Short mmCIF file of C-alpha atoms (C1' of nucleotides) in Angstrom, two decimals:
data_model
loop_
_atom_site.label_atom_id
_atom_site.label_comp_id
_atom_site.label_asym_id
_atom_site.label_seq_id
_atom_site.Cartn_x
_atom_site.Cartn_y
_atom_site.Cartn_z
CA UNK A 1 -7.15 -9.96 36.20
CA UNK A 2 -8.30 -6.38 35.52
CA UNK A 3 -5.07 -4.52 36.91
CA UNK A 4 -3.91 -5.14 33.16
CA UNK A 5 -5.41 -1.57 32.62
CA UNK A 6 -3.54 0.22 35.73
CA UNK A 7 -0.49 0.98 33.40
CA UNK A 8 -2.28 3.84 32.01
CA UNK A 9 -5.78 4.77 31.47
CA UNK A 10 -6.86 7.31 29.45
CA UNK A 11 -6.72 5.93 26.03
CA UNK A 12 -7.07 9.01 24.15
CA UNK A 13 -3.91 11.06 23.68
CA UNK A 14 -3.85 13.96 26.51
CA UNK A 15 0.00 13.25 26.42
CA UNK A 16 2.18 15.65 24.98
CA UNK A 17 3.84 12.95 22.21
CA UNK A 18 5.80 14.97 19.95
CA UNK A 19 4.90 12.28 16.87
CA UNK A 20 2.48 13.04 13.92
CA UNK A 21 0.00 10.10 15.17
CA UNK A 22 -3.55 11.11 13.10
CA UNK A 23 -3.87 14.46 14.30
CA UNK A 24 -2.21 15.44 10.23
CA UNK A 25 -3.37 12.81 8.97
CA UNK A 26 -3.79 14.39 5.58
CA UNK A 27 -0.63 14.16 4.26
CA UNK A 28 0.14 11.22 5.70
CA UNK A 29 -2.72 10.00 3.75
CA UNK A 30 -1.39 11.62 0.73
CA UNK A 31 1.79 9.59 0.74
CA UNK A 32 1.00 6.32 2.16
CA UNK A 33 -1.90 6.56 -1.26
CA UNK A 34 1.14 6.86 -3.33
CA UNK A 35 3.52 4.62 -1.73
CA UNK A 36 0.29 2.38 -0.58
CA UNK A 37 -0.04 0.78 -4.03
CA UNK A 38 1.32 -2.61 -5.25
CA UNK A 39 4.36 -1.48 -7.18
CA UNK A 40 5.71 1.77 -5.99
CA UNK A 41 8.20 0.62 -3.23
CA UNK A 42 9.07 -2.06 -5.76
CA UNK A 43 10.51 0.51 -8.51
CA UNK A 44 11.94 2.94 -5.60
CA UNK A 45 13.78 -0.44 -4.06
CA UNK A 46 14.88 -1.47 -7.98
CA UNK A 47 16.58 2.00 -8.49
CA UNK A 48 18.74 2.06 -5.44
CA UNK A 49 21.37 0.92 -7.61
CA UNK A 50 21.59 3.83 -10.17
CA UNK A 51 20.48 4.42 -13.10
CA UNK A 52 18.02 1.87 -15.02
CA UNK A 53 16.06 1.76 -18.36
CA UNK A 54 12.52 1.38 -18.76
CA UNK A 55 13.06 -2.41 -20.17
CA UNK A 56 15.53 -3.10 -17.21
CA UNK A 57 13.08 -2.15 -14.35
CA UNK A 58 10.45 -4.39 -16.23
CA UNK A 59 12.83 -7.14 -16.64
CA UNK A 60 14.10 -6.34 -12.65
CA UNK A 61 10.31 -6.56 -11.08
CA UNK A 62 8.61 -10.01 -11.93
CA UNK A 63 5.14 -9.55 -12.46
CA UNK A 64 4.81 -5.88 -13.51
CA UNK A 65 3.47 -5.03 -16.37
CA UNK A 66 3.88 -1.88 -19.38
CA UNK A 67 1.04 0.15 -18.03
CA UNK A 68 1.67 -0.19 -14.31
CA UNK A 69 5.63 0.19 -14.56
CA UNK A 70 4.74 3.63 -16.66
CA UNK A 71 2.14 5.04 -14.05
CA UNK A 72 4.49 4.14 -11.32
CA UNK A 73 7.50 5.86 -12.72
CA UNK A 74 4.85 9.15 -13.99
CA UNK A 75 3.03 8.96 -10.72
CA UNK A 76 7.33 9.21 -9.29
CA UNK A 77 8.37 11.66 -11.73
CA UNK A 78 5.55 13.58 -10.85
CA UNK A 79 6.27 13.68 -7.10
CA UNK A 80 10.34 14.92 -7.98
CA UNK A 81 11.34 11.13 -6.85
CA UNK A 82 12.71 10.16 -9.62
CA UNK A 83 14.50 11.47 -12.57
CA UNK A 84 13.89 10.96 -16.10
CA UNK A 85 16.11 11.27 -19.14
CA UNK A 86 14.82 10.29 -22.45
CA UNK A 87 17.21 10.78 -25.65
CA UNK A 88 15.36 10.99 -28.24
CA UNK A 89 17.62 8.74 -30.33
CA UNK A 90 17.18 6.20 -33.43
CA UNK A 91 16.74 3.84 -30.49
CA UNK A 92 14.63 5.19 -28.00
CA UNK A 93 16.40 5.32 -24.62
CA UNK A 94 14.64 6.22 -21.23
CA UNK A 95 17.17 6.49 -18.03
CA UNK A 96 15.61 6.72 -14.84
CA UNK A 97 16.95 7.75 -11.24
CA UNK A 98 16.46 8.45 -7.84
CA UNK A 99 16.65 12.38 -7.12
CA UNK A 100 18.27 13.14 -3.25
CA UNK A 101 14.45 13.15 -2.27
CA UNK A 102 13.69 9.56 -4.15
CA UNK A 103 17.27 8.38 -2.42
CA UNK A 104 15.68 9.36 0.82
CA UNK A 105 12.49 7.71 0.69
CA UNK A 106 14.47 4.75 -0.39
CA UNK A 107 16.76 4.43 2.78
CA UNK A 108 13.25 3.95 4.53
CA UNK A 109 11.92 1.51 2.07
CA UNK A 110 15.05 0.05 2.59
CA UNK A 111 14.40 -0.47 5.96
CA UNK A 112 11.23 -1.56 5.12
CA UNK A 113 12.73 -4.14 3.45
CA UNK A 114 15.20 -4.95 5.90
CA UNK A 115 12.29 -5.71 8.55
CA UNK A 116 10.30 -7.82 5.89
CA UNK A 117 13.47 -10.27 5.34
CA UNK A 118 14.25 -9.99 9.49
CA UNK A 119 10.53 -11.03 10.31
CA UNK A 120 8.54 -12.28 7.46
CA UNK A 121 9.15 -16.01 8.93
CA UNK A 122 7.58 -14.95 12.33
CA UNK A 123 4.72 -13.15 10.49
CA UNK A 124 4.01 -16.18 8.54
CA UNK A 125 4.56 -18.64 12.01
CA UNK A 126 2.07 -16.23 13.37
CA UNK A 127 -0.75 -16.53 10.26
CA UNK A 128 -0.42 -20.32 10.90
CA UNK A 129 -1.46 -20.16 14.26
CA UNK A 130 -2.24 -16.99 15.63
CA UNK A 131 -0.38 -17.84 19.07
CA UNK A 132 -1.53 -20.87 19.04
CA UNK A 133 -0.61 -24.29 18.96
CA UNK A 134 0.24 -24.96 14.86
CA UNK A 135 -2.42 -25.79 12.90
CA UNK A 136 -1.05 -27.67 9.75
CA UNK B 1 22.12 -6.00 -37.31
CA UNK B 2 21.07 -3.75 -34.27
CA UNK B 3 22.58 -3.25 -31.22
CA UNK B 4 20.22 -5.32 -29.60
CA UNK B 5 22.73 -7.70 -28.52
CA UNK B 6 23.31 -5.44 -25.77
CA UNK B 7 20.99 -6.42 -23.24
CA UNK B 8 22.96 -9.50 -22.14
CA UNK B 9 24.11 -8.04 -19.01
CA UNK B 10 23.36 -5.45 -16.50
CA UNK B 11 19.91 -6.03 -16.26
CA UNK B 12 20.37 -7.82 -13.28
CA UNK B 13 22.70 -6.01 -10.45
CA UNK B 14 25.90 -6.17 -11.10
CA UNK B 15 27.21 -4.79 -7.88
CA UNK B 16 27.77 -6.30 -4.90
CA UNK B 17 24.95 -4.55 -3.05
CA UNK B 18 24.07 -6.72 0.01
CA UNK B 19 20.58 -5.39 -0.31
CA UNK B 20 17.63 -7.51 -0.25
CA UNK B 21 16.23 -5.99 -3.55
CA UNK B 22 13.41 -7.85 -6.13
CA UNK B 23 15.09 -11.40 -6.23
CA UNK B 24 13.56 -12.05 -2.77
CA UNK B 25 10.20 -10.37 -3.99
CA UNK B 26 7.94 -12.56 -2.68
CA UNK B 27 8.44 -12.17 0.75
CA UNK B 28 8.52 -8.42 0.42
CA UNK B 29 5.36 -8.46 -1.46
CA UNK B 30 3.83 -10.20 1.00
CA UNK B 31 4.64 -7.75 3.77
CA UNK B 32 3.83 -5.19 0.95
CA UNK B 33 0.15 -6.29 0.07
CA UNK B 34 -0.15 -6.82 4.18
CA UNK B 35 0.84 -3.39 5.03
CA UNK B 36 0.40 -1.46 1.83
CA UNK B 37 -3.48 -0.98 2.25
CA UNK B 38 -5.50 2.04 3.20
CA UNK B 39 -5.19 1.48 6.95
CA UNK B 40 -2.93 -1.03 8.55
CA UNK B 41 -0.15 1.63 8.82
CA UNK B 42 -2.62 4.06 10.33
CA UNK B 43 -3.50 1.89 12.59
CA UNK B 44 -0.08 1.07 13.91
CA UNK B 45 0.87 4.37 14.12
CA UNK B 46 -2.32 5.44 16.08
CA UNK B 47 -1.13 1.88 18.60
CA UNK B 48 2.22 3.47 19.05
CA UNK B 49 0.98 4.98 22.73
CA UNK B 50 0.00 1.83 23.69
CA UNK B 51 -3.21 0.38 24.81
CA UNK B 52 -6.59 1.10 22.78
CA UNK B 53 -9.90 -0.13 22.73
CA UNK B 54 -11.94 -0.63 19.56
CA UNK B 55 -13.50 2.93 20.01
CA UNK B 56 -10.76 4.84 20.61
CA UNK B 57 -8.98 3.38 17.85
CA UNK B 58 -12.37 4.41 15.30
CA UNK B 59 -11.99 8.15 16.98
CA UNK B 60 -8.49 8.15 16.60
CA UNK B 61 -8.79 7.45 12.99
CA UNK B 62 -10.67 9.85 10.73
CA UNK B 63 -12.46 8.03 8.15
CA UNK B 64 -12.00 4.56 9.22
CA UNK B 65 -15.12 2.51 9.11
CA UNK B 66 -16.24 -0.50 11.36
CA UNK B 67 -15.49 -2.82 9.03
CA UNK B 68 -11.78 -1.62 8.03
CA UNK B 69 -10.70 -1.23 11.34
CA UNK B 70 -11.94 -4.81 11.83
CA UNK B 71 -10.41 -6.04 9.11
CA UNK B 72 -7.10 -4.58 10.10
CA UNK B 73 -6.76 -5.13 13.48
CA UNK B 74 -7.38 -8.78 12.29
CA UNK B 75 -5.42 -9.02 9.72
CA UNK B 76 -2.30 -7.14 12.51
CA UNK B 77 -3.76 -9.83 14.96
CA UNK B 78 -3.13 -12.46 12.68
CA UNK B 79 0.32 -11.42 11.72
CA UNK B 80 1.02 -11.11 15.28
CA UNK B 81 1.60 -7.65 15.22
CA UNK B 82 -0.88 -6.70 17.83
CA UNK B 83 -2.48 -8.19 20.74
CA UNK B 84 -6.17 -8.46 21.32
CA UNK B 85 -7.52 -8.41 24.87
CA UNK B 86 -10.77 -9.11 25.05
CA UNK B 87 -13.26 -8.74 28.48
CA UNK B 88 -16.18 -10.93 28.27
CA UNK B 89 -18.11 -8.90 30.28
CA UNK B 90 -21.20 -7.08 30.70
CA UNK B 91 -20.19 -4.05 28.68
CA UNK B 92 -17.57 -5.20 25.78
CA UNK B 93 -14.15 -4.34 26.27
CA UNK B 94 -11.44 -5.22 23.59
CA UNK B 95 -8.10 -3.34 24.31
CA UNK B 96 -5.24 -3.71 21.18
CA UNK B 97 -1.80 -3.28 21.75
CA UNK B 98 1.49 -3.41 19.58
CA UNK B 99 3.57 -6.35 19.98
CA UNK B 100 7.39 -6.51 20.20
CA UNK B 101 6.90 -7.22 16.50
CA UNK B 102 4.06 -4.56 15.98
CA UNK B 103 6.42 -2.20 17.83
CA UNK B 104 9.55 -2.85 15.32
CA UNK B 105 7.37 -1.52 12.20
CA UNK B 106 5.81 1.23 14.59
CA UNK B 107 9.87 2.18 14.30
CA UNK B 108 10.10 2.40 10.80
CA UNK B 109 6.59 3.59 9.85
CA UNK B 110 7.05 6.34 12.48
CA UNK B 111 10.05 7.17 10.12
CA UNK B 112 7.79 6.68 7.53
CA UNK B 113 5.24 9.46 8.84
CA UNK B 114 8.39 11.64 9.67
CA UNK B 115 9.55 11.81 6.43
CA UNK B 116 5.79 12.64 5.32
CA UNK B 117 6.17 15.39 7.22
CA UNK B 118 9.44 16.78 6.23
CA UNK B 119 9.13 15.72 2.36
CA UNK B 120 5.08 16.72 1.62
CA UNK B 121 5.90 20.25 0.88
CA UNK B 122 8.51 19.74 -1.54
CA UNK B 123 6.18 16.39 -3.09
CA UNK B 124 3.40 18.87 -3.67
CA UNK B 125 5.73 21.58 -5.47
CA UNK B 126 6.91 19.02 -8.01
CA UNK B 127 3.59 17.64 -8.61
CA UNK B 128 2.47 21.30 -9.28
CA UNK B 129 5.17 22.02 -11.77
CA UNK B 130 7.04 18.91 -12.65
CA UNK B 131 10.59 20.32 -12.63
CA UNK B 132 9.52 23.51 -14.20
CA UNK B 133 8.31 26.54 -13.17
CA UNK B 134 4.40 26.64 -13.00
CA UNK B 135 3.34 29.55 -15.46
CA UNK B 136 -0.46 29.09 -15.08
"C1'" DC C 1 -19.39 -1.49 23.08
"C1'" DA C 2 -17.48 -4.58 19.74
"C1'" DG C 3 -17.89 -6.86 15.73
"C1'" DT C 4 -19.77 -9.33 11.63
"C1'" DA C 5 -22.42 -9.84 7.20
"C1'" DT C 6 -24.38 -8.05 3.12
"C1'" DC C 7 -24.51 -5.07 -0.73
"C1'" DC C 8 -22.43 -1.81 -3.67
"C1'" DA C 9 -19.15 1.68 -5.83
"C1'" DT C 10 -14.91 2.48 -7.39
"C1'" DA C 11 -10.04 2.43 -7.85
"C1'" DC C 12 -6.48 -0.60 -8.82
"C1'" DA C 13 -4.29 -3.61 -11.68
"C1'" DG C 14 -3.53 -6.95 -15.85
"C1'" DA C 15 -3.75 -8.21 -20.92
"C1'" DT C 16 -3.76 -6.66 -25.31
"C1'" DA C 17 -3.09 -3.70 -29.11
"C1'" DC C 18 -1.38 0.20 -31.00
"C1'" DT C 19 1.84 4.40 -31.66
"C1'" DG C 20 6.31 7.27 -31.68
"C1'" DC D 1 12.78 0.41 -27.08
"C1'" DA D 2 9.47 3.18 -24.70
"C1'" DG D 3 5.03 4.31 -23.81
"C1'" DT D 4 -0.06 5.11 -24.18
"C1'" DA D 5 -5.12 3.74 -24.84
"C1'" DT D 6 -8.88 0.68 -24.21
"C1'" DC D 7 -11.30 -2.96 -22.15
"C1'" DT D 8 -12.17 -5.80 -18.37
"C1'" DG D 9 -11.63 -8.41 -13.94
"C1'" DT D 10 -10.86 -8.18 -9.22
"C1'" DA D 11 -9.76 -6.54 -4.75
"C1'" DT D 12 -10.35 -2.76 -1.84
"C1'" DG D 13 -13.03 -0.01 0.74
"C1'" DG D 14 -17.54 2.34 2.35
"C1'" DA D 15 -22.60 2.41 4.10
"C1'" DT D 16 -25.88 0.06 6.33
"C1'" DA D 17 -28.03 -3.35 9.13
"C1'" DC D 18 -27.77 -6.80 12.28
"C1'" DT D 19 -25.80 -9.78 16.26
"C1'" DG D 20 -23.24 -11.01 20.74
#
DNA sequence: CAGTATCCATACAGATACTG
DNA sequence: CAGTATCTGTATGGATACTG
């Protein structure tokens, strides 16, 4: 019946909750842009190990390709993420790490990750039939 | 003959890190391309209080459009991540909700947003002056 | 109020080719 | 090996109009 709604009325937010919800929204907005696109977790989650080349992250992440792996890691750089040590050697030789900040953002995309392996089977039971009976 | 030979190992992960990294990509990708668009993680964060109707939701969210919050709160309907309540009636209510599964990302996008706020500052002074100190 | 459908702009992303 | 430039396709996202 209608009592579902006698919890609590007053769907705005006239309570005093200490989270960021929209109200600063901006950067919010700033980082989920940056993190938001198709590869960026990816190369954060690849370089929890250490350090990696240029040709080992490519060779780590399936589908990526020259141009996106290289905006990723500038786009990282940029933001004091990562780390980047080129030695400008016969053979060119591009390290790249995780600075404290980088490591920090990882341990959530970690946990990121952690929820995608714990529930991406109930997602996907879900998307089959949204609460329903199955429909394949 | 170069040094090429070289890249026979460690371009995998030669530790024993029980992380879920990019050989199990495709399950992470999925929950990547799900939740790694302009809105879905706005919206879940603004569902963290509970209850809100399709309004609310809209005010709650800056620039979100008709459509996008649509298309999200189907797409998190879908996935079973919220719950969609809707009263038949005379004047059109639809109240959204997180569900036990909606409410486990809330967790770690609230972390997410947390870390926005602690980390934005120092993001913004390395993309000003990558590293360096910014002589302009 | 809630939501969908259409049209349109752009930003994102891939393939290729070229350079240091 | 590492990285950039160009060209192009596609998906995303926004404005508007219309329906239940």
């Amino acid at each position: 019946m209608d009592a579902v709604a006698a919890q609590k009325d007053t769907v705005g937010l006239p309570e005093p909750c200490a989270r960021v919800p929209v109200e600063h929204a901006d950067f919010i907005r700033q980082v989920l842009d940056r993190i938001g696109d198709k590869w960026t977790l990816m190369v954060v989650a690849s370089l929890h190990g250490g350090l990696m080349r240029y040709k080992d992250l490519q060779s780590s992440i399936p589908g990526i390709s020259q141009r996106m792996l290289s905006r990723t890691l500038s786009q990282l750089h940029q933001d004091g993420l990562v780390t980047r040590t080129a030695y400008a050697e016969v053979p060119p030789r591009v390290e790249y790490a995780l600075t404290p900040l980088g490591a920090s953002l990882n341990d959530i995309v970690a946990s990121l990750i952690d929820w995608a392996a714990d529930h991406h089977e109930e997602i996907r039971r879900h998307r089959a039939g949204t609460g329903a009976a199955d429909a394949s």
